[in-house]
PDB file of C-alpha atoms in Angstrom:
ATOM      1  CA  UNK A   1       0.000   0.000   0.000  1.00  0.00           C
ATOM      2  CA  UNK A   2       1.214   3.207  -0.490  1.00  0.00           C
ATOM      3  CA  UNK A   3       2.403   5.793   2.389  1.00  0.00           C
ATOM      4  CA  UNK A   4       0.924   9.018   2.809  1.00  0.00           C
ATOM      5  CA  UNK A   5       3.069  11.696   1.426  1.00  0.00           C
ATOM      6  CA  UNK A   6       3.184  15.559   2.508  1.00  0.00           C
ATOM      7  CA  UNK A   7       5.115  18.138   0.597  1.00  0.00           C
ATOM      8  CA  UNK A   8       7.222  21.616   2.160  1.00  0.00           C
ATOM      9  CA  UNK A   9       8.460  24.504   0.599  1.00  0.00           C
ATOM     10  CA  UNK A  10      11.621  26.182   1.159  1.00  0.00           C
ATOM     11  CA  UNK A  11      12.252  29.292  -0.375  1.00  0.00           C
ATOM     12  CA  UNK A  12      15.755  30.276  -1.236  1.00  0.00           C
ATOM     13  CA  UNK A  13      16.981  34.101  -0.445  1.00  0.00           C
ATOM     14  CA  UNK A  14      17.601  36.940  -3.337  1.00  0.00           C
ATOM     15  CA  UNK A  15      20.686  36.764  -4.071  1.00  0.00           C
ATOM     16  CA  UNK A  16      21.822  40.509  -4.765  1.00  0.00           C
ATOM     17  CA  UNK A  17      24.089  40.859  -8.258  1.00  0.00           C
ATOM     18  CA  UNK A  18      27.157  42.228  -9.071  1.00  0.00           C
ATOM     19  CA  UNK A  19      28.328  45.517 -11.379  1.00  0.00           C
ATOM     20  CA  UNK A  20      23.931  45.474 -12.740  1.00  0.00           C
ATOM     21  CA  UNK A  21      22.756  48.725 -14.278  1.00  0.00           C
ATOM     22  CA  UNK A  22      20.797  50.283 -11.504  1.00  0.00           C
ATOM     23  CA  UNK A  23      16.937  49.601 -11.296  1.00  0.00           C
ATOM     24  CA  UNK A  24      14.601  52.691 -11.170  1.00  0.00           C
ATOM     25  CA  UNK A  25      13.705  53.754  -7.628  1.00  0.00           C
ATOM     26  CA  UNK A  26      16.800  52.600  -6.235  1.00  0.00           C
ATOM     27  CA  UNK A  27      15.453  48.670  -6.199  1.00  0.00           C
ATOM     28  CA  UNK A  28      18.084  46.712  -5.879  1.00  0.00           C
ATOM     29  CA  UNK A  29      19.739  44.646  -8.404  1.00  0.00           C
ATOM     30  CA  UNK A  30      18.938  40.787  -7.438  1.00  0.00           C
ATOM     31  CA  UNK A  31      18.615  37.149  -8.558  1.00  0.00           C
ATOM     32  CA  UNK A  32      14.842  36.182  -7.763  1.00  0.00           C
ATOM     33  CA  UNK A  33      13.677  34.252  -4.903  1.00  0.00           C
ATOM     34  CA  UNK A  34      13.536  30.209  -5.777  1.00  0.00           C
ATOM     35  CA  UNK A  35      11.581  27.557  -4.255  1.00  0.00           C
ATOM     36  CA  UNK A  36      12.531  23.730  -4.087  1.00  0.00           C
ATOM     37  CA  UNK A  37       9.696  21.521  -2.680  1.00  0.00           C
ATOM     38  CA  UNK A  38      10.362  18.439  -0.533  1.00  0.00           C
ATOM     39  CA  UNK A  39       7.877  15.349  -0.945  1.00  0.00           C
ATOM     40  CA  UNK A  40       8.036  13.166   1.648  1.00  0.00           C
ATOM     41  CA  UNK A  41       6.990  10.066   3.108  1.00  0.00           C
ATOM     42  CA  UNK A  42       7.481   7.486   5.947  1.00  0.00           C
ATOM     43  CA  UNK A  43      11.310   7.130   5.273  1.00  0.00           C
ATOM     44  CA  UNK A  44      12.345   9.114   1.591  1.00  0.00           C
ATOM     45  CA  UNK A  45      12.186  11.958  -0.077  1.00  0.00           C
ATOM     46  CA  UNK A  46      12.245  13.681  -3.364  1.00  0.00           C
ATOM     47  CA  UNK A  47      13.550  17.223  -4.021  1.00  0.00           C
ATOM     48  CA  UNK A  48      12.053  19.078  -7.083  1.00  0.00           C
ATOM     49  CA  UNK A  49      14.632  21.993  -8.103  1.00  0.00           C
ATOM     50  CA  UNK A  50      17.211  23.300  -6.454  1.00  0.00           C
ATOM     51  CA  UNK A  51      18.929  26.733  -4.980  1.00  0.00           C
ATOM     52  CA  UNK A  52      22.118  27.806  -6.587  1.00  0.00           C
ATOM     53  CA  UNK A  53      24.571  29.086  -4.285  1.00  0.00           C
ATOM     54  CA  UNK A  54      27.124  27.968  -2.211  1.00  0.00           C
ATOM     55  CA  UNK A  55      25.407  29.319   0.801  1.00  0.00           C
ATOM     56  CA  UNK A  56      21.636  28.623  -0.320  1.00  0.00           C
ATOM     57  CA  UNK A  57      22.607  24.640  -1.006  1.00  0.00           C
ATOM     58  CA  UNK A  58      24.439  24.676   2.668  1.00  0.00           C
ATOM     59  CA  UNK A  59      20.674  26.117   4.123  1.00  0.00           C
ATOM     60  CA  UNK A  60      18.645  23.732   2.005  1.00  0.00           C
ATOM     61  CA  UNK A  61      21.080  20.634   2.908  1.00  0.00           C
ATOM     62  CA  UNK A  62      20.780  21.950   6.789  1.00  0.00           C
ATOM     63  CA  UNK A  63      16.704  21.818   5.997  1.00  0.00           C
ATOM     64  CA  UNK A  64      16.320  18.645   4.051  1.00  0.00           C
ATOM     65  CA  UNK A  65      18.261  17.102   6.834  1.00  0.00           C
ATOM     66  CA  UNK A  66      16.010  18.058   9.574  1.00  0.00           C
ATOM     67  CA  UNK A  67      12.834  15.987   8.137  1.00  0.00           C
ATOM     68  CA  UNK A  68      14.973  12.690   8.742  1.00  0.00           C
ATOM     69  CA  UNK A  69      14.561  10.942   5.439  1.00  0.00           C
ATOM     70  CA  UNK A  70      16.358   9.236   2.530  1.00  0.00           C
ATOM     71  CA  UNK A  71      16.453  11.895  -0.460  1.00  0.00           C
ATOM     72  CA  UNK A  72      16.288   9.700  -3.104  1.00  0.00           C
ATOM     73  CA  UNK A  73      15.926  11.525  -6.400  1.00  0.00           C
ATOM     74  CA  UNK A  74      16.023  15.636  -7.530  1.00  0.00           C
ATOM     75  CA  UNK A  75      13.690  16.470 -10.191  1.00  0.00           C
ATOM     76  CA  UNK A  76      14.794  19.225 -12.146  1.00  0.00           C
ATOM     77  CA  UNK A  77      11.677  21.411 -14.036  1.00  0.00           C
ATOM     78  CA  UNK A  78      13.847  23.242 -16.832  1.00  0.00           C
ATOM     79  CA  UNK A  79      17.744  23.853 -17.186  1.00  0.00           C
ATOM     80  CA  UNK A  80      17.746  27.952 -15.872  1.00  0.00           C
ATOM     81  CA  UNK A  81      21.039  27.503 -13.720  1.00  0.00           C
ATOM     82  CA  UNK A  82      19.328  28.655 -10.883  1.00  0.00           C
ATOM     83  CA  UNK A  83      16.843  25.931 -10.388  1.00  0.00           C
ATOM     84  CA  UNK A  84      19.674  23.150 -10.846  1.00  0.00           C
ATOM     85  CA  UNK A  85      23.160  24.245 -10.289  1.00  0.00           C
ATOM     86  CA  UNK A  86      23.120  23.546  -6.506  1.00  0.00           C
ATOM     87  CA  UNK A  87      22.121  19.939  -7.422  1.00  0.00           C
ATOM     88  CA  UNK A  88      25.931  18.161  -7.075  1.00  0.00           C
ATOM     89  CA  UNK A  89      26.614  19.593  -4.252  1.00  0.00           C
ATOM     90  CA  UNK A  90      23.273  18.385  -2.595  1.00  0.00           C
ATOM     91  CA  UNK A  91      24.204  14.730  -4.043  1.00  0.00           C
ATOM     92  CA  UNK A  92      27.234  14.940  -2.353  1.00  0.00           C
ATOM     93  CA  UNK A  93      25.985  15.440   0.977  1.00  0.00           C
ATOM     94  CA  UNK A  94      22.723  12.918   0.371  1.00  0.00           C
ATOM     95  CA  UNK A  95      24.550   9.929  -1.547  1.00  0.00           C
ATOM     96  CA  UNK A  96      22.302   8.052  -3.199  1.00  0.00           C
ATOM     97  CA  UNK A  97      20.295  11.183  -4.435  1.00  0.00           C
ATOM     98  CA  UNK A  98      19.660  11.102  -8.465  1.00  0.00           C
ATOM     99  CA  UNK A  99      19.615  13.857 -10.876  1.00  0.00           C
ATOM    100  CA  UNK A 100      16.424  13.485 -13.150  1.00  0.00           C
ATOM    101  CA  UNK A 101      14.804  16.074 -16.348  1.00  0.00           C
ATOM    102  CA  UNK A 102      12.787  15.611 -19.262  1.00  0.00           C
ATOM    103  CA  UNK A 103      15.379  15.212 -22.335  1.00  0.00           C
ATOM    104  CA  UNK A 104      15.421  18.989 -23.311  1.00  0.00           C
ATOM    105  CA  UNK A 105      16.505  19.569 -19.504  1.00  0.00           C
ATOM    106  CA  UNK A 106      18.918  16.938 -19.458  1.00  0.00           C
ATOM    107  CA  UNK A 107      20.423  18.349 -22.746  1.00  0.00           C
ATOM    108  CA  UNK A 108      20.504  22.220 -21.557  1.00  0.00           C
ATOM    109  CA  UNK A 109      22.029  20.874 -17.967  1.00  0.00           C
ATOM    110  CA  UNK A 110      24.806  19.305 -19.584  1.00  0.00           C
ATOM    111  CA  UNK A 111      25.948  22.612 -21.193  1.00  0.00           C
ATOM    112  CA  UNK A 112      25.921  23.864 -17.437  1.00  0.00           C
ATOM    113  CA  UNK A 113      29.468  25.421 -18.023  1.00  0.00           C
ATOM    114  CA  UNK A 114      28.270  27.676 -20.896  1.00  0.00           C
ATOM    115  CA  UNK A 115      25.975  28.980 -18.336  1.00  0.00           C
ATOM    116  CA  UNK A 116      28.283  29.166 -15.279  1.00  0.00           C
ATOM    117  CA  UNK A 117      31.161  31.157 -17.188  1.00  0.00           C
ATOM    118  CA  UNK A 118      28.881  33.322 -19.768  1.00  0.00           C
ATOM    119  CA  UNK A 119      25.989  34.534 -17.308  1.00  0.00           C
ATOM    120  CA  UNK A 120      25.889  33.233 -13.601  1.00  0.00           C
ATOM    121  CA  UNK A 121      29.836  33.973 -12.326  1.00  0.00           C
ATOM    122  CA  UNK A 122      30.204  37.158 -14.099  1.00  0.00           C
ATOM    123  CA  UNK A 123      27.121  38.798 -11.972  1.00  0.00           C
ATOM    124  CA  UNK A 124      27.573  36.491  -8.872  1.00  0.00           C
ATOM    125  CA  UNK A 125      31.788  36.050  -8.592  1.00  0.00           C
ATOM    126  CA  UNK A 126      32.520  33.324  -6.079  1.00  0.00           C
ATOM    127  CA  UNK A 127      28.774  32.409  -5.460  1.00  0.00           C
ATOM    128  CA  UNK A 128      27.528  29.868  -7.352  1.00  0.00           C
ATOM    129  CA  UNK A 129      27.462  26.687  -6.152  1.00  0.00           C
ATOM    130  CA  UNK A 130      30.294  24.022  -7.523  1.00  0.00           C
ATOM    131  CA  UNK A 131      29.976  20.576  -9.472  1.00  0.00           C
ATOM    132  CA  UNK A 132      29.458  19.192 -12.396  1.00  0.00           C
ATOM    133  CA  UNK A 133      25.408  17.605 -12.654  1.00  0.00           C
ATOM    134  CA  UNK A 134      25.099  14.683 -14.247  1.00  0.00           C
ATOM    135  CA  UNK A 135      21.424  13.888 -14.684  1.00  0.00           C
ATOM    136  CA  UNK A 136      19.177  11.049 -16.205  1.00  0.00           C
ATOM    137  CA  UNK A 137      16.257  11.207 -18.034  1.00  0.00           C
ATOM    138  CA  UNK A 138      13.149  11.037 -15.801  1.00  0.00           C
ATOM    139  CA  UNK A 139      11.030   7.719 -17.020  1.00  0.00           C
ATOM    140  CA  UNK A 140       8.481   7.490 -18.322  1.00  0.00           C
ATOM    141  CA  UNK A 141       5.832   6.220 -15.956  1.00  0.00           C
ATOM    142  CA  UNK A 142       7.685   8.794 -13.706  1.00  0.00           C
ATOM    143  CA  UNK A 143       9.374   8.568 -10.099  1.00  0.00           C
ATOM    144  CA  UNK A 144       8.038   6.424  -7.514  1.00  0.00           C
ATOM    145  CA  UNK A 145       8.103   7.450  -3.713  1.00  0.00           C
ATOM    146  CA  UNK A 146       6.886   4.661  -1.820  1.00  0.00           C
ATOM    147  CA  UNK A 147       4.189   3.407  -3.818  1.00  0.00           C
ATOM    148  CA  UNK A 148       3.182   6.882  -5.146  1.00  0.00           C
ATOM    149  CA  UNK A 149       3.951   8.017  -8.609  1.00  0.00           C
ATOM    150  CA  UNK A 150       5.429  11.270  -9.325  1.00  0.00           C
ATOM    151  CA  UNK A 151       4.592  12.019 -12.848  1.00  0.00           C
ATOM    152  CA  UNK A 152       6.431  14.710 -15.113  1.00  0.00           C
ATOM    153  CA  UNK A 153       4.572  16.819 -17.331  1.00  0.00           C
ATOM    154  CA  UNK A 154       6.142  18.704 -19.997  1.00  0.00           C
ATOM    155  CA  UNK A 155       4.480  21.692 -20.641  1.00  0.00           C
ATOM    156  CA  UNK A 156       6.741  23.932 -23.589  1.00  0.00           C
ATOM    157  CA  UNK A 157       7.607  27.173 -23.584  1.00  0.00           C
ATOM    158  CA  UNK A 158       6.849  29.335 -20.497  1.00  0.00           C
ATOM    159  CA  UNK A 159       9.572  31.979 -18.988  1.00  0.00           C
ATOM    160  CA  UNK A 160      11.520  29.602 -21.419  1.00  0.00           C
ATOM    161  CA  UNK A 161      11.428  26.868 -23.914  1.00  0.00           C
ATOM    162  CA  UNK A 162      11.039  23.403 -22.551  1.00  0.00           C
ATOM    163  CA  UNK A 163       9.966  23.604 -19.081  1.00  0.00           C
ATOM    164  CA  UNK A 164       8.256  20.864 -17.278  1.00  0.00           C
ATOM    165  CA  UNK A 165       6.655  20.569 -13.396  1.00  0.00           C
ATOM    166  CA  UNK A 166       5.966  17.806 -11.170  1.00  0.00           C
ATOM    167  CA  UNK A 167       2.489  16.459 -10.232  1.00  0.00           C
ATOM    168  CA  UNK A 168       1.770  14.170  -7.612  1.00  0.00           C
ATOM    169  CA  UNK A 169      -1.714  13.104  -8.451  1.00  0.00           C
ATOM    170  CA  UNK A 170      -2.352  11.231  -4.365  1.00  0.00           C
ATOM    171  CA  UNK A 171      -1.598  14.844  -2.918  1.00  0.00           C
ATOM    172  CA  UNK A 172      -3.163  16.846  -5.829  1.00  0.00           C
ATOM    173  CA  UNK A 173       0.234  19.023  -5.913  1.00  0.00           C
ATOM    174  CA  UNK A 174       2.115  20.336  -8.858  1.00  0.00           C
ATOM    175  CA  UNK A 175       5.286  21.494  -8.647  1.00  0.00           C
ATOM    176  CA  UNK A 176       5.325  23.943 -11.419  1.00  0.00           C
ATOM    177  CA  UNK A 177       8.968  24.999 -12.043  1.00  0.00           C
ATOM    178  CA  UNK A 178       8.806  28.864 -14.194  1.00  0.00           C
ATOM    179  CA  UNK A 179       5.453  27.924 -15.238  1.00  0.00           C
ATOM    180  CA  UNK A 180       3.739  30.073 -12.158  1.00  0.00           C
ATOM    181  CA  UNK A 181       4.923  32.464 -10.208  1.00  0.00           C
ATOM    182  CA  UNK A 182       3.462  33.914  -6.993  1.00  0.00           C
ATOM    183  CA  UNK A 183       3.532  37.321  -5.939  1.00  0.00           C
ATOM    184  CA  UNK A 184       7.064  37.999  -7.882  1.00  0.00           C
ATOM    185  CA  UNK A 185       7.759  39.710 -10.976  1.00  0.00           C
ATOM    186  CA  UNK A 186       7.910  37.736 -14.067  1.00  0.00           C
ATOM    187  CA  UNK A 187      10.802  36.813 -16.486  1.00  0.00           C
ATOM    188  CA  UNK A 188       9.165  38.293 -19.711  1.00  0.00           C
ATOM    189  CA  UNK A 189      12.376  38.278 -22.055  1.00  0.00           C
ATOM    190  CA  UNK A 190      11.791  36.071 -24.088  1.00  0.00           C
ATOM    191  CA  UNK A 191       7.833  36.103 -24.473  1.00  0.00           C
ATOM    192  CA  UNK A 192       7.777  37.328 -27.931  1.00  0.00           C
ATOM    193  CA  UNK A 193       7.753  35.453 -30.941  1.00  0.00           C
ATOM    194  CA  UNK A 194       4.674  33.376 -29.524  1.00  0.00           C
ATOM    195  CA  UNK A 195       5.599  32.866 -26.083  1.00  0.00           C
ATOM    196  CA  UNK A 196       2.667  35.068 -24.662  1.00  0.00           C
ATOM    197  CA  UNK A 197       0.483  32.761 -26.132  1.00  0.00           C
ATOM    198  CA  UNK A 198       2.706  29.833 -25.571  1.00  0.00           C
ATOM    199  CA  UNK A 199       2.764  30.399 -21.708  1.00  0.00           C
ATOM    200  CA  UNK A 200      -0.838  30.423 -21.755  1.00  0.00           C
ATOM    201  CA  UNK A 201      -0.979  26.767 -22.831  1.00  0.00           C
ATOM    202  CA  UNK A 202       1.299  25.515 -20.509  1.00  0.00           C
ATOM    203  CA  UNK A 203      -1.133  27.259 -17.601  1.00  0.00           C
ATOM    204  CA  UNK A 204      -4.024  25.752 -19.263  1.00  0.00           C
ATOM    205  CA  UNK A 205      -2.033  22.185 -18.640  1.00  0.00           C
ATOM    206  CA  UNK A 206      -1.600  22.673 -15.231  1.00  0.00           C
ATOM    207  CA  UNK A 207      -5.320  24.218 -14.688  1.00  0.00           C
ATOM    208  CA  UNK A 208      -6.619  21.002 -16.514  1.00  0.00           C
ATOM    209  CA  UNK A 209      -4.747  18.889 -13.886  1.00  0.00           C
ATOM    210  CA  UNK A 210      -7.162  20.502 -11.365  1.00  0.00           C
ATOM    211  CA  UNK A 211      -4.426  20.784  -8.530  1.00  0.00           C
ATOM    212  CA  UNK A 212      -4.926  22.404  -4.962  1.00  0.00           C
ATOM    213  CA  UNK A 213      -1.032  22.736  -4.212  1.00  0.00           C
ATOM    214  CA  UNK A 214       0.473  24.329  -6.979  1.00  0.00           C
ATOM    215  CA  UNK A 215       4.235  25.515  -5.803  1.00  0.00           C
ATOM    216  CA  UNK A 216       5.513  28.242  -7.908  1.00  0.00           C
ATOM    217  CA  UNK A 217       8.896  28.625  -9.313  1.00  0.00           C
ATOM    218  CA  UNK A 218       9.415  32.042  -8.204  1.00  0.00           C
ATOM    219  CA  UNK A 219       7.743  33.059  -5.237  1.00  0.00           C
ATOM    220  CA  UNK A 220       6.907  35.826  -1.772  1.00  0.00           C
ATOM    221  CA  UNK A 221       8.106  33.278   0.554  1.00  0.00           C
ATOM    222  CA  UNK A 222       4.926  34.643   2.502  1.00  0.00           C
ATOM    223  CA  UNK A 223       2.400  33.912   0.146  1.00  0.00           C
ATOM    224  CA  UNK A 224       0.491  29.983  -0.225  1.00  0.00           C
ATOM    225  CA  UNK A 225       1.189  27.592  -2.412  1.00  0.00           C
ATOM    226  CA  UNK A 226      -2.203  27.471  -3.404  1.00  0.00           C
ATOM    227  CA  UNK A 227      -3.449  26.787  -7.095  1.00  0.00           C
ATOM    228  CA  UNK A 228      -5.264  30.397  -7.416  1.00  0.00           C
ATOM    229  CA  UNK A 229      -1.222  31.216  -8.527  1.00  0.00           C
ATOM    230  CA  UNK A 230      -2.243  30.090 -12.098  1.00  0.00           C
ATOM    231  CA  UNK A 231      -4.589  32.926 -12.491  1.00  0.00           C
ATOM    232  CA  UNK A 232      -2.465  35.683 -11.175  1.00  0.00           C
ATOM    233  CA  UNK A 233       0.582  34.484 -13.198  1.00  0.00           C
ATOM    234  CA  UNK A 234      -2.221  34.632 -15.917  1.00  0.00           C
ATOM    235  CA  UNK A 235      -3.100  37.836 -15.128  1.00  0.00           C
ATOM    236  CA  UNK A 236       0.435  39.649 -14.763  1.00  0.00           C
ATOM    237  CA  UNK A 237       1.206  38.355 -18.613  1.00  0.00           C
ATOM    238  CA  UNK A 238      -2.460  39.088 -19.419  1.00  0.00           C
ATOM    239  CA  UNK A 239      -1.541  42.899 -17.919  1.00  0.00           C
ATOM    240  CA  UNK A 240       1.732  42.988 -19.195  1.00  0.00           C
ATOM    241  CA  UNK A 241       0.769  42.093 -23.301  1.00  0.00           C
ATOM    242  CA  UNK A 242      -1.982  44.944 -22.778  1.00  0.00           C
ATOM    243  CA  UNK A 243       0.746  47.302 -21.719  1.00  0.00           C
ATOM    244  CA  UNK A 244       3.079  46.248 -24.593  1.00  0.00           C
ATOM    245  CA  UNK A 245       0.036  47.035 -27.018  1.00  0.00           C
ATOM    246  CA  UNK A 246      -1.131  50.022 -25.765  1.00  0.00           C
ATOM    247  CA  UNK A 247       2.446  51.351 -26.495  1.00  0.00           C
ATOM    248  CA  UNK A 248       3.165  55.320 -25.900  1.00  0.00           C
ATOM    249  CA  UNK A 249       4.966  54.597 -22.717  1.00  0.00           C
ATOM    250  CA  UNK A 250       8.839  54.798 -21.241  1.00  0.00           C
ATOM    251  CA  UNK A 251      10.717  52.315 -20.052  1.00  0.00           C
ATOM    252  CA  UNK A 252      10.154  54.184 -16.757  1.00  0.00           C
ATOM    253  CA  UNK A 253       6.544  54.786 -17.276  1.00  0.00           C
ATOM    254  CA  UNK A 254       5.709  51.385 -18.233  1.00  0.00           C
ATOM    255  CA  UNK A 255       7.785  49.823 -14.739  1.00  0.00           C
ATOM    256  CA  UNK A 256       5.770  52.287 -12.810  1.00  0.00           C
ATOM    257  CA  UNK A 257       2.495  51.331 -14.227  1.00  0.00           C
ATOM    258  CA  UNK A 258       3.355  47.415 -13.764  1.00  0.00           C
ATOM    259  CA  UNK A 259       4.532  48.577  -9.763  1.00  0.00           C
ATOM    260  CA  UNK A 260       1.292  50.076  -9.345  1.00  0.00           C
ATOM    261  CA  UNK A 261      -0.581  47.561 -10.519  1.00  0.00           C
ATOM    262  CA  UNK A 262       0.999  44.442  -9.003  1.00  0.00           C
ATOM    263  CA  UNK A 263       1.840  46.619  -5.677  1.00  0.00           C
ATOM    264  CA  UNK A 264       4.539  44.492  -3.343  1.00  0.00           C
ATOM    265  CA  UNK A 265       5.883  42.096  -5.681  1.00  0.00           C
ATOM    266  CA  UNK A 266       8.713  40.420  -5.306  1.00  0.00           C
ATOM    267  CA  UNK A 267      11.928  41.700  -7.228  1.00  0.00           C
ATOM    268  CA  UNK A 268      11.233  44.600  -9.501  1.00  0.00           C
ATOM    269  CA  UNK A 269      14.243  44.401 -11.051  1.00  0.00           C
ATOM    270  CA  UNK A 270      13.291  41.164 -12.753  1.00  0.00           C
ATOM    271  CA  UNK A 271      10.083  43.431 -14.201  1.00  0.00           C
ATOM    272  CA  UNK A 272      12.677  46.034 -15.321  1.00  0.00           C
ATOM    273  CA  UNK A 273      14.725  44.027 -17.106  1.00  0.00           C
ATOM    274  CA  UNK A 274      11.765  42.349 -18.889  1.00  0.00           C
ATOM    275  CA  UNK A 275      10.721  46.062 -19.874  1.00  0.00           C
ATOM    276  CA  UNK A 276      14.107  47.200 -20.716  1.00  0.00           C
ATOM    277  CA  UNK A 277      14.157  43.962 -22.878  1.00  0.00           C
ATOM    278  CA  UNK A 278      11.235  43.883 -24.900  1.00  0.00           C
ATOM    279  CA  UNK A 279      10.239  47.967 -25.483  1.00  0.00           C
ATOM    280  CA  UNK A 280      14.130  47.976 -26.557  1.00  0.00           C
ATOM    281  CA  UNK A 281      14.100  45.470 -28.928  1.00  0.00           C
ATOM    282  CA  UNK A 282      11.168  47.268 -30.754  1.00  0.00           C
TER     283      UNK A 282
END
């Protein structure tokens, strides 16, 4: 029979950048809150995504430690650095642990130094967490945790191509990876070119799942991790495209109207660079 399984958040820290343009307002200049959710049961554990810094994996390690169980397997959603690169460290302290993706994640994980040396040292020197990941693709009936089936679910293009989340159909809980965010300002760089409308099929994939957890990949470590996250991260694209249309706006004006609108959001400067990004590639 299988166990009962529970699920807990941990929310990983901004990490502030170095030598960043400065963000209007005097916001500062930082890496975005990330969440990692641990799904337990009587005696294991999986991990879905993972901090990025030296000193976020040591916190995380210090946490996962603290429920007593066997991590077993990480499931990475998508192959953004900082949802994996803390990964071999976190094996190395919970042997036994394996590295799972869908294909595309395996594929962009395995060009992890590209990413380390082009974008990630540069703007955090001595920060990011060491190790080489070497992960396997995810099955395809998905992972087990005692008796339970965790299945992945690919769902395209969202803050980026080929993103995936985790549902765990006993506990009605997805772990959504970029696909949702809650209560923090979106990555919008790259929603162009059909990724507005993209995004919007991947939410309607995790709506049709029906979920009442749904963990976000960006998050206000104060808010739930409750599934009425789809329609906000809905709504902030939904607000954003009408923006973008309307045109006749700054950079500046367009951040402010986006501040005023989504008031207390985590990390404007991820908004700012999405507006410096798209109005100045037009």
């Amino acid at each position: 029979m299988a166990s009962e399984l529970s699920f807990h958040v941990h929310v990983a820290e901004p990490t502030l950048e170095t030598g960043t343009p400065p963000v209007p307002h005097g916001y500062p200049a930082v890496a975005s809150p990330i969440t990692s959710t641990l799904i337990t049961g009587e005696s294991d554990a999986v991990l879905v995504d993972t901090p990025w810094t030296r000193e976020h994996v040591r916190v995380i390690g210090d946490w996962i430690a603290s429920f007593d169980k066997r991590l077993t397997a990480i499931y990475i959603t998508h192959s953004h650095g900082d949802h994996w690169m803390g990964a071999p460290a976190l094996v190395e302290r919970f042997p036994g642990a394996k590295i799972y993706g869908t294909p595309k994640t395996v594929e962009g994980i395995l060009d992890g130094k590209a990413q380390r040396e082009g974008f990630w040292e540069p703007r955090f020197p001595g920060q990011v967490s060491p190790g080489e990941a070497r992960p396997e693709i995810v099955p395809e009936e998905g992972l087990d945790l005692e008796g339970n089936v965790l299945k992945a679910v690919e769902l395209g293009h969202t803050d980026t191509d080929d993103t995936s989340g985790l549902w765990v159909p006993s506990i009605r809980l997805f772990a959504a990876g970029d696909a949702v965010y809650n209560h923090c300002h979106q990555y919008l760089n790259e929603y162009g070119d059909g990724g507005f409308e993209a995004w919007h099929r991947a939410l309607d994939i995790v709506e049709g799942l029906n979920p009442k957890y749904t963990v976000a990949g960006h998050k206000d470590k104060n808010q739930p991790d409750d599934a009425g996250a789809i329609e906000r991260t809905r709504a902030y694209l939904n607000t954003f495209r009408r923006l973008d249309d309307e045109g006749g706006r700054s950079p500046e004006e367009f951040f402010d109207e986006m501040l005023r609108l989504f008031p207390g959001y985590a990390n404007p400067k991820a908004l700012w660079r999405s507006v410096v990004g798209i109005l100045g590639s037009k």
